[in-house]
mmCIF file of C-alpha atoms in Angstrom:
data_model
loop_
_atom_site.group_PDB
_atom_site.id
_atom_site.type_symbol
_atom_site.label_atom_id
_atom_site.label_comp_id
_atom_site.label_asym_id
_atom_site.label_seq_id
_atom_site.Cartn_x
_atom_site.Cartn_y
_atom_site.Cartn_z
ATOM 1 C CA MET A 760 24.826 -50.890 8.152
ATOM 2 C CA GLN A 761 22.807 -47.991 6.790
ATOM 3 C CA THR A 762 20.354 -46.504 9.294
ATOM 4 C CA ALA A 763 17.131 -44.503 9.356
ATOM 5 C CA PHE A 764 15.073 -43.256 12.293
ATOM 6 C CA GLN A 765 11.342 -43.830 12.750
ATOM 7 C CA ILE A 766 10.208 -41.145 15.197
ATOM 8 C CA ASN A 767 6.787 -42.555 16.097
ATOM 9 C CA GLN A 768 5.215 -45.993 15.603
ATOM 10 C CA ALA A 769 2.375 -44.344 13.651
ATOM 11 C CA ASP A 770 4.842 -42.956 11.061
ATOM 12 C CA ASN A 771 4.821 -44.331 7.528
ATOM 13 C CA VAL A 772 8.211 -42.712 6.808
ATOM 14 C CA ALA A 773 11.616 -42.757 8.503
ATOM 15 C CA THR A 774 14.450 -40.214 8.288
ATOM 16 C CA ALA A 775 17.734 -41.258 6.681
ATOM 17 C CA LEU A 776 20.583 -40.777 9.179
ATOM 18 C CA GLN A 777 23.072 -40.735 6.309
ATOM 19 C CA ALA A 778 22.741 -40.904 2.525
ATOM 20 C CA LEU A 779 21.135 -44.259 1.735
ATOM 21 C CA LEU A 780 21.928 -46.516 -1.198
ATOM 22 C CA PRO A 781 19.821 -49.430 -2.414
ATOM 23 C CA GLY A 782 20.070 -52.268 0.081
ATOM 24 C CA PRO A 783 19.223 -53.061 3.700
ATOM 25 C CA VAL A 784 18.564 -50.241 6.161
ATOM 26 C CA GLN A 785 18.356 -50.761 9.933
ATOM 27 C CA LEU A 786 15.549 -48.806 11.587
ATOM 28 C CA LEU A 787 16.141 -47.066 14.912
ATOM 29 C CA GLY A 788 13.727 -45.256 17.212
ATOM 30 C CA GLU A 789 10.115 -46.306 17.741
ATOM 31 C CA TYR A 790 10.193 -48.671 14.792
ATOM 32 C CA THR A 791 7.387 -50.953 13.688
ATOM 33 C CA GLN A 792 9.875 -53.120 11.777
ATOM 34 C CA THR A 793 13.599 -53.566 12.405
ATOM 35 C CA GLN A 794 14.802 -53.307 8.822
ATOM 36 C CA ILE A 795 13.669 -52.095 5.406
ATOM 37 C CA THR A 796 15.127 -52.465 1.938
ATOM 38 C CA CYS A 797 16.025 -49.146 0.336
ATOM 39 C CA ARG A 798 15.138 -49.210 -3.389
ATOM 40 C CA GLU A 799 16.796 -45.956 -4.516
ATOM 41 C CA GLU A 800 19.180 -43.305 -3.249
ATOM 42 C CA VAL A 801 17.798 -41.235 -0.363
ATOM 43 C CA LEU A 802 19.654 -38.119 0.761
ATOM 44 C CA GLU A 803 20.724 -37.690 4.378
ATOM 45 C CA GLY A 804 17.933 -36.135 6.405
ATOM 46 C CA HIS A 805 15.287 -37.026 3.823
ATOM 47 C CA LYS A 806 12.472 -39.527 4.253
ATOM 48 C CA ILE A 807 12.160 -43.167 3.157
ATOM 49 C CA ALA A 808 8.738 -44.831 2.818
ATOM 50 C CA LEU A 809 8.177 -47.620 5.350
ATOM 51 C CA LEU A 810 5.214 -48.937 3.368
ATOM 52 C CA THR A 811 3.451 -48.218 0.100
ATOM 53 C CA ILE A 812 1.636 -44.873 0.237
ATOM 54 C CA ASP A 813 -1.036 -44.439 -2.430
ATOM 55 C CA ILE A 814 -1.859 -41.150 -4.124
ATOM 56 C CA GLY A 815 -3.984 -39.007 -1.808
ATOM 57 C CA GLN A 816 -2.956 -40.902 1.332
ATOM 58 C CA PRO A 817 -1.399 -39.066 4.283
ATOM 59 C CA VAL A 818 2.347 -38.980 4.901
ATOM 60 C CA ILE A 819 2.861 -39.385 8.647
ATOM 61 C CA LYS A 820 5.940 -38.243 10.583
ATOM 62 C CA TYR A 821 6.170 -37.363 14.305
ATOM 63 C CA GLY A 822 2.894 -39.283 14.646
ATOM 64 C CA VAL A 823 1.041 -36.547 12.728
ATOM 65 C CA VAL A 824 0.065 -36.025 9.110
ATOM 66 C CA ILE A 825 2.684 -33.737 7.508
ATOM 67 C CA GLY A 826 1.515 -34.030 3.912
ATOM 68 C CA VAL A 827 -0.360 -35.953 1.252
ATOM 69 C CA ALA A 828 1.072 -38.171 -1.487
ATOM 70 C CA THR A 829 0.733 -36.566 -4.931
ATOM 71 C CA LYS A 830 1.751 -39.836 -6.609
ATOM 72 C CA ALA A 831 2.045 -43.447 -5.522
ATOM 73 C CA ILE A 832 5.101 -43.980 -3.297
ATOM 74 C CA ALA A 833 6.609 -47.463 -3.186
ATOM 75 C CA LYS A 834 7.914 -48.946 0.041
ATOM 76 C CA GLY A 835 11.649 -48.258 0.401
ATOM 77 C CA THR A 836 11.726 -45.199 -1.872
ATOM 78 C CA TRP A 837 12.572 -41.522 -1.377
ATOM 79 C CA VAL A 838 9.750 -39.373 0.028
ATOM 80 C CA HIS A 839 10.196 -35.658 -0.598
ATOM 81 C CA LEU A 840 8.714 -32.673 -2.427
ATOM 82 C CA HIS A 841 8.572 -34.535 -5.756
ATOM 83 C CA CYS A 842 5.897 -36.932 -4.469
ATOM 84 C CA ILE A 843 4.090 -35.170 -1.604
ATOM 85 C CA THR A 844 2.496 -31.844 -0.887
ATOM 86 C CA SER A 845 3.062 -30.316 2.514
ATOM 87 C CA LEU A 846 0.145 -29.441 4.752
ATOM 88 C CA TYR A 847 2.313 -26.900 6.562
ATOM 89 C CA ASP A 848 4.171 -25.036 3.825
ATOM 90 C CA GLU A 849 2.148 -23.931 0.821
ATOM 91 C CA ARG A 850 5.331 -22.916 -1.024
ATOM 92 C CA SER A 851 6.985 -26.339 -0.687
ATOM 93 C CA SER A 852 5.762 -27.369 -4.138
ATOM 94 C CA HIS A 853 7.814 -24.490 -5.595
ATOM 95 C CA LEU A 854 11.145 -25.504 -4.014
ATOM 96 C CA ASP A 855 14.006 -27.409 -5.639
ATOM 97 C CA ILE A 856 13.712 -30.988 -4.394
ATOM 98 C CA VAL A 857 17.402 -31.295 -3.523
ATOM 99 C CA THR A 858 18.568 -27.831 -2.473
ATOM 100 C CA GLY A 859 15.287 -26.390 -1.183
ATOM 101 C CA ALA A 860 15.892 -23.199 -3.194
ATOM 102 C CA PRO A 861 12.760 -21.387 -4.413
ATOM 103 C CA LYS A 862 11.953 -21.982 -8.084
ATOM 104 C CA ASP A 863 9.018 -19.564 -8.264
ATOM 105 C CA ILE A 864 11.116 -16.408 -7.802
ATOM 106 C CA LYS A 865 13.469 -14.998 -10.395
ATOM 107 C CA TYR A 866 16.572 -13.404 -8.895
ATOM 108 C CA GLU A 867 18.363 -10.811 -10.974
#
């Protein structure tokens, strides 16, 4: 069974413990539900939405707000730089969503 980890019961995201494919995902940790249905691929170490997060709503991990949704995020979908803005890293909106490489600097 695919697994993800909910760090704190207040979290609205969980961390994928391996690459997730669409289908059932068992939640570990301080979960508020035991299972969620993954609706799209989620890379290992990335976040999956545990509930629908509307635009402008906080993204909560570790029991604290880590960012804000920049678009509506459906339950069971990938949560990353393409749909949130970080409250801790101003540059995060300029990073490649898969590799994390800066896109706002030209290397020659």
